[in-house]
PDB file of C-alpha atoms in Angstrom:
ATOM      1  CA  GLU A 203     -46.666 174.245   5.780  1.00 73.00           C
ATOM      2  CA  PRO A 204     -44.048 172.704   7.504  1.00 73.00           C
ATOM      3  CA  GLU A 205     -43.959 172.996  11.127  1.00 92.00           C
ATOM      4  CA  VAL A 206     -41.873 172.095  14.353  1.00 96.00           C
ATOM      5  CA  THR A 207     -43.253 169.192  16.401  1.00 96.00           C
ATOM      6  CA  GLN A 208     -42.830 168.385  20.095  1.00 97.00           C
ATOM      7  CA  THR A 209     -43.616 165.453  22.133  1.00 96.00           C
ATOM      8  CA  PRO A 210     -45.097 164.800  24.559  1.00 96.00           C
ATOM      9  CA  SER A 211     -47.620 167.609  24.862  1.00 96.00           C
ATOM     10  CA  HIS A 212     -48.002 167.039  28.518  1.00 96.00           C
ATOM     11  CA  GLN A 213     -45.374 165.432  30.621  1.00 96.00           C
ATOM     12  CA  VAL A 214     -46.056 164.727  34.723  1.00 97.00           C
ATOM     13  CA  THR A 215     -42.996 163.602  36.467  1.00 96.00           C
ATOM     14  CA  GLN A 216     -42.166 163.114  40.027  1.00 96.00           C
ATOM     15  CA  MET A 217     -39.431 165.559  41.639  1.00 96.00           C
ATOM     16  CA  GLY A 218     -35.727 164.278  41.350  1.00 97.00           C
ATOM     17  CA  GLN A 219     -36.761 162.310  38.196  1.00 97.00           C
ATOM     18  CA  GLU A 220     -35.161 162.853  34.788  1.00 97.00           C
ATOM     19  CA  VAL A 221     -37.498 163.791  31.758  1.00 97.00           C
ATOM     20  CA  ILE A 222     -36.646 163.984  27.986  1.00 97.00           C
ATOM     21  CA  LEU A 223     -38.423 166.554  25.955  1.00 97.00           C
ATOM     22  CA  ARG A 224     -38.355 165.909  22.217  1.00 97.00           C
ATOM     23  CA  CYS A 225     -38.752 168.358  19.453  1.00 97.00           C
ATOM     24  CA  VAL A 226     -38.574 167.995  15.348  1.00 97.00           C
ATOM     25  CA  PRO A 227     -37.403 171.137  13.856  1.00 96.00           C
ATOM     26  CA  ILE A 228     -38.459 172.081  10.325  1.00 94.00           C
ATOM     27  CA  SER A 229     -36.209 169.977   8.324  1.00 91.00           C
ATOM     28  CA  ASN A 230     -34.114 172.596   6.050  1.00 89.00           C
ATOM     29  CA  HIS A 231     -33.499 174.904   9.661  1.00 92.00           C
ATOM     30  CA  LEU A 232     -30.589 175.153  10.853  1.00 90.00           C
ATOM     31  CA  TYR A 233     -30.847 177.066  14.348  1.00 91.00           C
ATOM     32  CA  PHE A 234     -32.642 175.505  17.072  1.00 94.00           C
ATOM     33  CA  TYR A 235     -33.699 176.862  20.518  1.00 95.00           C
ATOM     34  CA  TRP A 236     -35.326 175.914  23.670  1.00 97.00           C
ATOM     35  CA  TYR A 237     -37.670 178.597  25.638  1.00 96.00           C
ATOM     36  CA  ARG A 238     -39.504 178.075  28.760  1.00 96.00           C
ATOM     37  CA  GLN A 239     -42.632 180.026  30.110  1.00 96.00           C
ATOM     38  CA  ILE A 240     -43.690 179.688  33.520  1.00 95.00           C
ATOM     39  CA  LEU A 241     -47.393 180.158  33.879  1.00 91.00           C
ATOM     40  CA  GLY A 242     -48.399 183.891  33.564  1.00 88.00           C
ATOM     41  CA  GLN A 243     -44.759 184.999  32.751  1.00 91.00           C
ATOM     42  CA  LYS A 244     -42.683 185.880  30.140  1.00 90.00           C
ATOM     43  CA  VAL A 245     -40.955 183.472  27.183  1.00 93.00           C
ATOM     44  CA  GLU A 246     -37.480 182.838  28.765  1.00 93.00           C
ATOM     45  CA  PHE A 247     -34.612 181.612  26.611  1.00 92.00           C
ATOM     46  CA  LEU A 248     -32.654 178.565  27.601  1.00 95.00           C
ATOM     47  CA  VAL A 249     -30.480 177.569  24.977  1.00 94.00           C
ATOM     48  CA  SER A 250     -29.449 177.728  21.150  1.00 91.00           C
ATOM     49  CA  PHE A 251     -27.865 175.172  19.263  1.00 92.00           C
ATOM     50  CA  TYR A 252     -26.243 175.296  15.921  1.00 90.00           C
ATOM     51  CA  ASN A 253     -23.881 173.001  13.901  1.00 88.00           C
ATOM     52  CA  ASN A 254     -24.305 170.291  16.655  1.00 90.00           C
ATOM     53  CA  GLU A 255     -23.145 172.186  19.540  1.00 91.00           C
ATOM     54  CA  ILE A 256     -24.461 174.938  22.030  1.00 92.00           C
ATOM     55  CA  SER A 257     -24.014 178.231  20.474  1.00 87.00           C
ATOM     56  CA  GLU A 258     -25.396 180.294  23.810  1.00 87.00           C
ATOM     57  CA  LYS A 259     -27.280 179.373  26.967  1.00 90.00           C
ATOM     58  CA  SER A 260     -28.846 181.336  29.472  1.00 90.00           C
ATOM     59  CA  GLU A 261     -28.281 181.394  33.415  1.00 91.00           C
ATOM     60  CA  ILE A 262     -31.239 179.176  33.495  1.00 93.00           C
ATOM     61  CA  PHE A 263     -29.486 176.581  31.690  1.00 95.00           C
ATOM     62  CA  ASP A 264     -27.575 175.108  34.566  1.00 93.00           C
ATOM     63  CA  ASP A 265     -25.715 171.685  34.923  1.00 93.00           C
ATOM     64  CA  GLN A 266     -29.282 170.004  35.000  1.00 96.00           C
ATOM     65  CA  PHE A 267     -30.014 170.942  31.599  1.00 97.00           C
ATOM     66  CA  SER A 268     -28.559 169.015  28.447  1.00 97.00           C
ATOM     67  CA  VAL A 269     -29.490 169.257  24.780  1.00 97.00           C
ATOM     68  CA  GLU A 270     -28.572 166.866  21.993  1.00 94.00           C
ATOM     69  CA  ARG A 271     -29.489 166.387  18.517  1.00 92.00           C
ATOM     70  CA  PRO A 272     -28.967 162.240  18.290  1.00 85.00           C
ATOM     71  CA  ASP A 273     -29.992 161.447  14.574  1.00 86.00           C
ATOM     72  CA  GLY A 274     -30.139 164.569  12.457  1.00 79.00           C
ATOM     73  CA  SER A 275     -33.692 165.076  12.871  1.00 87.00           C
ATOM     74  CA  ASN A 276     -34.631 164.964  16.545  1.00 93.00           C
ATOM     75  CA  PHE A 277     -33.732 168.034  18.765  1.00 96.00           C
ATOM     76  CA  THR A 278     -33.935 166.785  22.593  1.00 97.00           C
ATOM     77  CA  LEU A 279     -34.014 168.650  26.027  1.00 98.00           C
ATOM     78  CA  LYS A 280     -32.847 166.496  29.113  1.00 97.00           C
ATOM     79  CA  ILE A 281     -33.755 167.840  32.270  1.00 97.00           C
ATOM     80  CA  ARG A 282     -31.893 165.596  35.194  1.00 95.00           C
ATOM     81  CA  SER A 283     -33.297 165.334  38.599  1.00 94.00           C
ATOM     82  CA  THR A 284     -36.154 167.865  38.169  1.00 96.00           C
ATOM     83  CA  LYS A 285     -37.458 170.380  40.662  1.00 95.00           C
ATOM     84  CA  LEU A 286     -40.852 171.933  41.434  1.00 96.00           C
ATOM     85  CA  GLU A 287     -39.838 175.083  39.762  1.00 95.00           C
ATOM     86  CA  ASP A 288     -38.822 173.424  36.451  1.00 97.00           C
ATOM     87  CA  SER A 289     -42.700 173.127  35.992  1.00 97.00           C
ATOM     88  CA  ALA A 290     -43.558 175.306  32.835  1.00 97.00           C
ATOM     89  CA  MET A 291     -44.300 175.212  29.125  1.00 97.00           C
ATOM     90  CA  TYR A 292     -41.472 174.309  27.255  1.00 98.00           C
ATOM     91  CA  PHE A 293     -41.164 175.381  23.614  1.00 97.00           C
ATOM     92  CA  CYS A 294     -38.836 174.317  20.934  1.00 97.00           C
ATOM     93  CA  ALA A 295     -38.241 176.574  18.167  1.00 96.00           C
ATOM     94  CA  SER A 296     -35.999 176.514  14.733  1.00 94.00           C
ATOM     95  CA  SER A 297     -35.161 179.453  12.015  1.00 91.00           C
ATOM     96  CA  PRO A 298     -33.706 178.834   8.617  1.00 89.00           C
ATOM     97  CA  ARG A 299     -30.484 180.889   8.530  1.00 82.00           C
ATOM     98  CA  ALA A 300     -28.574 183.519  10.617  1.00 79.00           C
ATOM     99  CA  ILE A 301     -30.118 186.889  11.784  1.00 78.00           C
ATOM    100  CA  ILE A 302     -27.415 188.446   9.431  1.00 76.00           C
ATOM    101  CA  ASP A 303     -28.698 186.922   6.409  1.00 77.00           C
ATOM    102  CA  GLY A 304     -32.068 188.966   6.776  1.00 76.00           C
ATOM    103  CA  ASN A 305     -35.191 188.797   8.454  1.00 76.00           C
ATOM    104  CA  GLN A 306     -35.493 185.099   9.527  1.00 83.00           C
ATOM    105  CA  PRO A 307     -38.346 184.427  12.019  1.00 90.00           C
ATOM    106  CA  GLN A 308     -38.386 181.381  14.328  1.00 91.00           C
ATOM    107  CA  HIS A 309     -40.960 178.936  14.296  1.00 94.00           C
ATOM    108  CA  PHE A 310     -42.425 177.341  17.376  1.00 95.00           C
ATOM    109  CA  GLY A 311     -43.583 173.960  18.379  1.00 96.00           C
ATOM    110  CA  ASP A 312     -46.917 173.585  20.297  1.00 94.00           C
ATOM    111  CA  GLY A 313     -44.824 173.335  23.439  1.00 96.00           C
ATOM    112  CA  THR A 314     -44.758 170.496  26.138  1.00 97.00           C
ATOM    113  CA  ARG A 315     -46.355 171.429  29.476  1.00 97.00           C
ATOM    114  CA  LEU A 316     -44.103 169.702  32.172  1.00 97.00           C
ATOM    115  CA  SER A 317     -45.817 169.351  35.396  1.00 97.00           C
ATOM    116  CA  ILE A 318     -43.218 168.249  38.347  1.00 97.00           C
ATOM    117  CA  LEU A 319     -45.020 166.556  41.260  1.00 95.00           C
TER     118      LEU A 319
ATOM    119  CA  ARG B 224     -32.122 197.655  31.445  1.00 73.00           C
ATOM    120  CA  LYS B 225     -34.111 194.973  29.653  1.00 83.00           C
ATOM    121  CA  GLU B 226     -33.238 194.137  26.245  1.00 89.00           C
ATOM    122  CA  VAL B 227     -36.780 194.657  24.856  1.00 94.00           C
ATOM    123  CA  GLU B 228     -39.681 196.517  26.775  1.00 95.00           C
ATOM    124  CA  GLN B 229     -43.228 196.489  26.255  1.00 96.00           C
ATOM    125  CA  ASP B 230     -46.390 197.903  27.974  1.00 93.00           C
ATOM    126  CA  PRO B 231     -48.077 194.845  29.634  1.00 92.00           C
ATOM    127  CA  GLY B 232     -51.639 196.431  29.507  1.00 92.00           C
ATOM    128  CA  PRO B 233     -54.245 195.041  29.360  1.00 95.00           C
ATOM    129  CA  PHE B 234     -55.504 197.212  26.430  1.00 96.00           C
ATOM    130  CA  ASN B 235     -59.276 196.515  26.580  1.00 97.00           C
ATOM    131  CA  VAL B 236     -60.870 198.160  23.427  1.00 97.00           C
ATOM    132  CA  PRO B 237     -64.289 197.567  21.817  1.00 97.00           C
ATOM    133  CA  GLU B 238     -64.809 195.613  18.366  1.00 98.00           C
ATOM    134  CA  GLY B 239     -63.752 197.922  15.328  1.00 97.00           C
ATOM    135  CA  ALA B 240     -61.382 200.174  17.448  1.00 98.00           C
ATOM    136  CA  THR B 241     -58.083 200.899  16.330  1.00 98.00           C
ATOM    137  CA  VAL B 242     -55.071 200.097  18.700  1.00 97.00           C
ATOM    138  CA  ALA B 243     -51.184 200.611  18.801  1.00 96.00           C
ATOM    139  CA  PHE B 244     -48.606 198.871  20.704  1.00 94.00           C
ATOM    140  CA  ASN B 245     -44.860 200.089  21.265  1.00 95.00           C
ATOM    141  CA  CYS B 246     -42.073 197.952  21.876  1.00 96.00           C
ATOM    142  CA  THR B 247     -38.430 199.457  22.630  1.00 97.00           C
ATOM    143  CA  TYR B 248     -35.074 197.855  22.214  1.00 96.00           C
ATOM    144  CA  SER B 249     -31.584 198.610  24.064  1.00 94.00           C
ATOM    145  CA  ASN B 250     -29.169 196.991  21.434  1.00 91.00           C
ATOM    146  CA  SER B 251     -28.371 199.118  18.710  1.00 91.00           C
ATOM    147  CA  ALA B 252     -26.733 196.139  16.874  1.00 88.00           C
ATOM    148  CA  SER B 253     -30.431 194.625  16.580  1.00 90.00           C
ATOM    149  CA  GLN B 254     -30.984 193.525  13.153  1.00 89.00           C
ATOM    150  CA  SER B 255     -34.352 191.481  12.816  1.00 91.00           C
ATOM    151  CA  PHE B 256     -37.714 192.514  14.374  1.00 94.00           C
ATOM    152  CA  PHE B 257     -40.789 190.331  14.733  1.00 95.00           C
ATOM    153  CA  TRP B 258     -44.232 190.781  16.254  1.00 97.00           C
ATOM    154  CA  TYR B 259     -45.668 187.120  17.634  1.00 96.00           C
ATOM    155  CA  ARG B 260     -48.986 186.644  18.787  1.00 97.00           C
ATOM    156  CA  GLN B 261     -49.643 183.955  21.788  1.00 96.00           C
ATOM    157  CA  ASP B 262     -52.983 183.028  23.082  1.00 95.00           C
ATOM    158  CA  CYS B 263     -53.493 181.309  26.281  1.00 91.00           C
ATOM    159  CA  ARG B 264     -51.326 178.444  26.866  1.00 87.00           C
ATOM    160  CA  LYS B 265     -50.373 178.158  23.333  1.00 92.00           C
ATOM    161  CA  GLU B 266     -47.349 178.965  21.552  1.00 93.00           C
ATOM    162  CA  PRO B 267     -46.121 182.044  20.158  1.00 95.00           C
ATOM    163  CA  LYS B 268     -47.181 182.587  16.322  1.00 94.00           C
ATOM    164  CA  LEU B 269     -45.329 184.675  14.293  1.00 94.00           C
ATOM    165  CA  LEU B 270     -47.702 187.596  13.160  1.00 96.00           C
ATOM    166  CA  MET B 271     -45.486 189.498  11.106  1.00 95.00           C
ATOM    167  CA  SER B 272     -41.739 190.574  10.381  1.00 93.00           C
ATOM    168  CA  VAL B 273     -41.147 194.321  10.635  1.00 94.00           C
ATOM    169  CA  TYR B 274     -39.144 196.016   7.765  1.00 89.00           C
ATOM    170  CA  SER B 275     -37.336 199.263   8.034  1.00 87.00           C
ATOM    171  CA  SER B 276     -39.573 200.625   5.578  1.00 87.00           C
ATOM    172  CA  GLY B 277     -42.791 199.530   7.543  1.00 89.00           C
ATOM    173  CA  ASN B 278     -44.908 197.129   6.478  1.00 93.00           C
ATOM    174  CA  GLU B 279     -48.755 196.160   6.435  1.00 95.00           C
ATOM    175  CA  ASP B 280     -50.504 192.987   6.375  1.00 95.00           C
ATOM    176  CA  GLY B 281     -54.320 193.312   5.949  1.00 96.00           C
ATOM    177  CA  ARG B 282     -55.698 195.107   9.228  1.00 97.00           C
ATOM    178  CA  PHE B 283     -51.940 195.010  10.760  1.00 98.00           C
ATOM    179  CA  THR B 284     -49.443 197.782  10.326  1.00 97.00           C
ATOM    180  CA  ALA B 285     -45.996 197.473  11.548  1.00 97.00           C
ATOM    181  CA  GLN B 286     -42.914 200.332  11.945  1.00 96.00           C
ATOM    182  CA  LEU B 287     -39.672 200.500  12.781  1.00 96.00           C
ATOM    183  CA  ASN B 288     -37.658 203.322  13.997  1.00 95.00           C
ATOM    184  CA  ARG B 289     -33.895 202.585  14.061  1.00 93.00           C
ATOM    185  CA  ALA B 290     -33.037 206.213  15.516  1.00 94.00           C
ATOM    186  CA  SER B 291     -35.261 205.909  18.523  1.00 94.00           C
ATOM    187  CA  GLN B 292     -35.004 202.043  18.912  1.00 95.00           C
ATOM    188  CA  TYR B 293     -38.652 201.310  18.858  1.00 94.00           C
ATOM    189  CA  ILE B 294     -41.219 199.302  17.153  1.00 97.00           C
ATOM    190  CA  SER B 295     -44.960 199.456  16.734  1.00 97.00           C
ATOM    191  CA  LEU B 296     -48.196 197.199  16.038  1.00 97.00           C
ATOM    192  CA  LEU B 297     -50.993 199.171  14.857  1.00 97.00           C
ATOM    193  CA  ILE B 298     -54.221 196.802  14.654  1.00 98.00           C
ATOM    194  CA  ARG B 299     -57.259 198.398  12.795  1.00 98.00           C
ATOM    195  CA  ASP B 300     -60.790 197.574  13.062  1.00 98.00           C
ATOM    196  CA  SER B 301     -60.262 195.089  15.930  1.00 98.00           C
ATOM    197  CA  LYS B 302     -62.198 191.755  15.894  1.00 98.00           C
ATOM    198  CA  LEU B 303     -62.908 189.672  18.785  1.00 98.00           C
ATOM    199  CA  SER B 304     -60.470 187.037  17.745  1.00 97.00           C
ATOM    200  CA  ASP B 305     -57.465 189.607  18.012  1.00 98.00           C
ATOM    201  CA  SER B 306     -57.646 189.200  21.890  1.00 98.00           C
ATOM    202  CA  ALA B 307     -54.048 187.683  22.606  1.00 97.00           C
ATOM    203  CA  THR B 308     -50.874 188.862  24.076  1.00 97.00           C
ATOM    204  CA  TYR B 309     -48.597 190.363  21.478  1.00 97.00           C
ATOM    205  CA  LEU B 310     -45.045 189.749  21.950  1.00 97.00           C
ATOM    206  CA  CYS B 311     -42.077 191.909  20.253  1.00 96.00           C
ATOM    207  CA  VAL B 312     -39.097 190.001  19.423  1.00 95.00           C
ATOM    208  CA  VAL B 313     -35.631 191.435  18.431  1.00 93.00           C
ATOM    209  CA  GLY B 314     -32.728 189.553  16.968  1.00 90.00           C
ATOM    210  CA  VAL B 315     -29.253 190.341  17.215  1.00 86.00           C
ATOM    211  CA  PRO B 316     -26.966 188.639  14.887  1.00 81.00           C
ATOM    212  CA  TYR B 317     -23.818 187.927  17.494  1.00 71.00           C
ATOM    213  CA  ASN B 318     -23.447 184.495  18.932  1.00 57.00           C
ATOM    214  CA  PHE B 319     -25.134 183.048  15.818  1.00 62.00           C
ATOM    215  CA  ASN B 320     -28.483 183.931  16.465  1.00 72.00           C
ATOM    216  CA  LYS B 321     -29.915 185.217  19.626  1.00 82.00           C
ATOM    217  CA  PHE B 322     -33.448 186.418  20.126  1.00 89.00           C
ATOM    218  CA  TYR B 323     -34.836 188.690  22.733  1.00 90.00           C
ATOM    219  CA  PHE B 324     -38.229 188.803  23.892  1.00 93.00           C
ATOM    220  CA  GLY B 325     -40.743 191.206  25.416  1.00 94.00           C
ATOM    221  CA  SER B 326     -43.122 190.345  28.110  1.00 94.00           C
ATOM    222  CA  GLY B 327     -45.903 190.843  25.958  1.00 95.00           C
ATOM    223  CA  THR B 328     -48.961 193.218  25.644  1.00 96.00           C
ATOM    224  CA  LYS B 329     -52.191 191.874  26.578  1.00 96.00           C
ATOM    225  CA  LEU B 330     -55.205 193.172  24.263  1.00 97.00           C
ATOM    226  CA  ASN B 331     -58.864 192.380  25.016  1.00 97.00           C
ATOM    227  CA  VAL B 332     -61.257 193.137  22.348  1.00 98.00           C
ATOM    228  CA  LYS B 333     -64.807 193.465  23.420  1.00 97.00           C
ATOM    229  CA  PRO B 334     -68.224 193.382  22.060  1.00 95.00           C
TER     230      PRO B 334
END
């Protein structure tokens, strides 16, 4: 069964450094998402991406965050100048079609654990 | 008001018990409904979609009540391996695709 893959599985970075989290969504999926989950808390939406542009972003997704689909297969999340509070699990997800087309669940990658020191 | 609300639990039940979770959503334009299971420090995994007519998958039954805006998950004959957090997820078809997550209900199945 096709799956979403994320790399690295764990990233340790000094505060103030930039990190890039990578995701390869399922190949025929059209909608891509990033979420984060701080330990012990709920899954929080960061950003959705469709047709090579951001379709929606949350208030968490401020100017330090950016997303890109550089080559038609990878979907990356960049965090510039990381802060201690950016420490969390970051999940990438993809879904095949629009919600309006019927029940189209998201499929999640197994996440990148980001630790900011 | 939160978009999706769930009782955080924990629900502590013995093996073999039947347990039910509810989830309420606030947006009447919601169109897609799912239950995900999340194990500690792992990614959410799709358990089942929820259809208007209700649907069943083995020991799991999901129901949708659009009038009252809630969905439910029933687990029969609980197994130790069912211990996890169950996430209610609701999809709203504006801004292309927007999914709202509940905070999850924790289930502990004990021997």
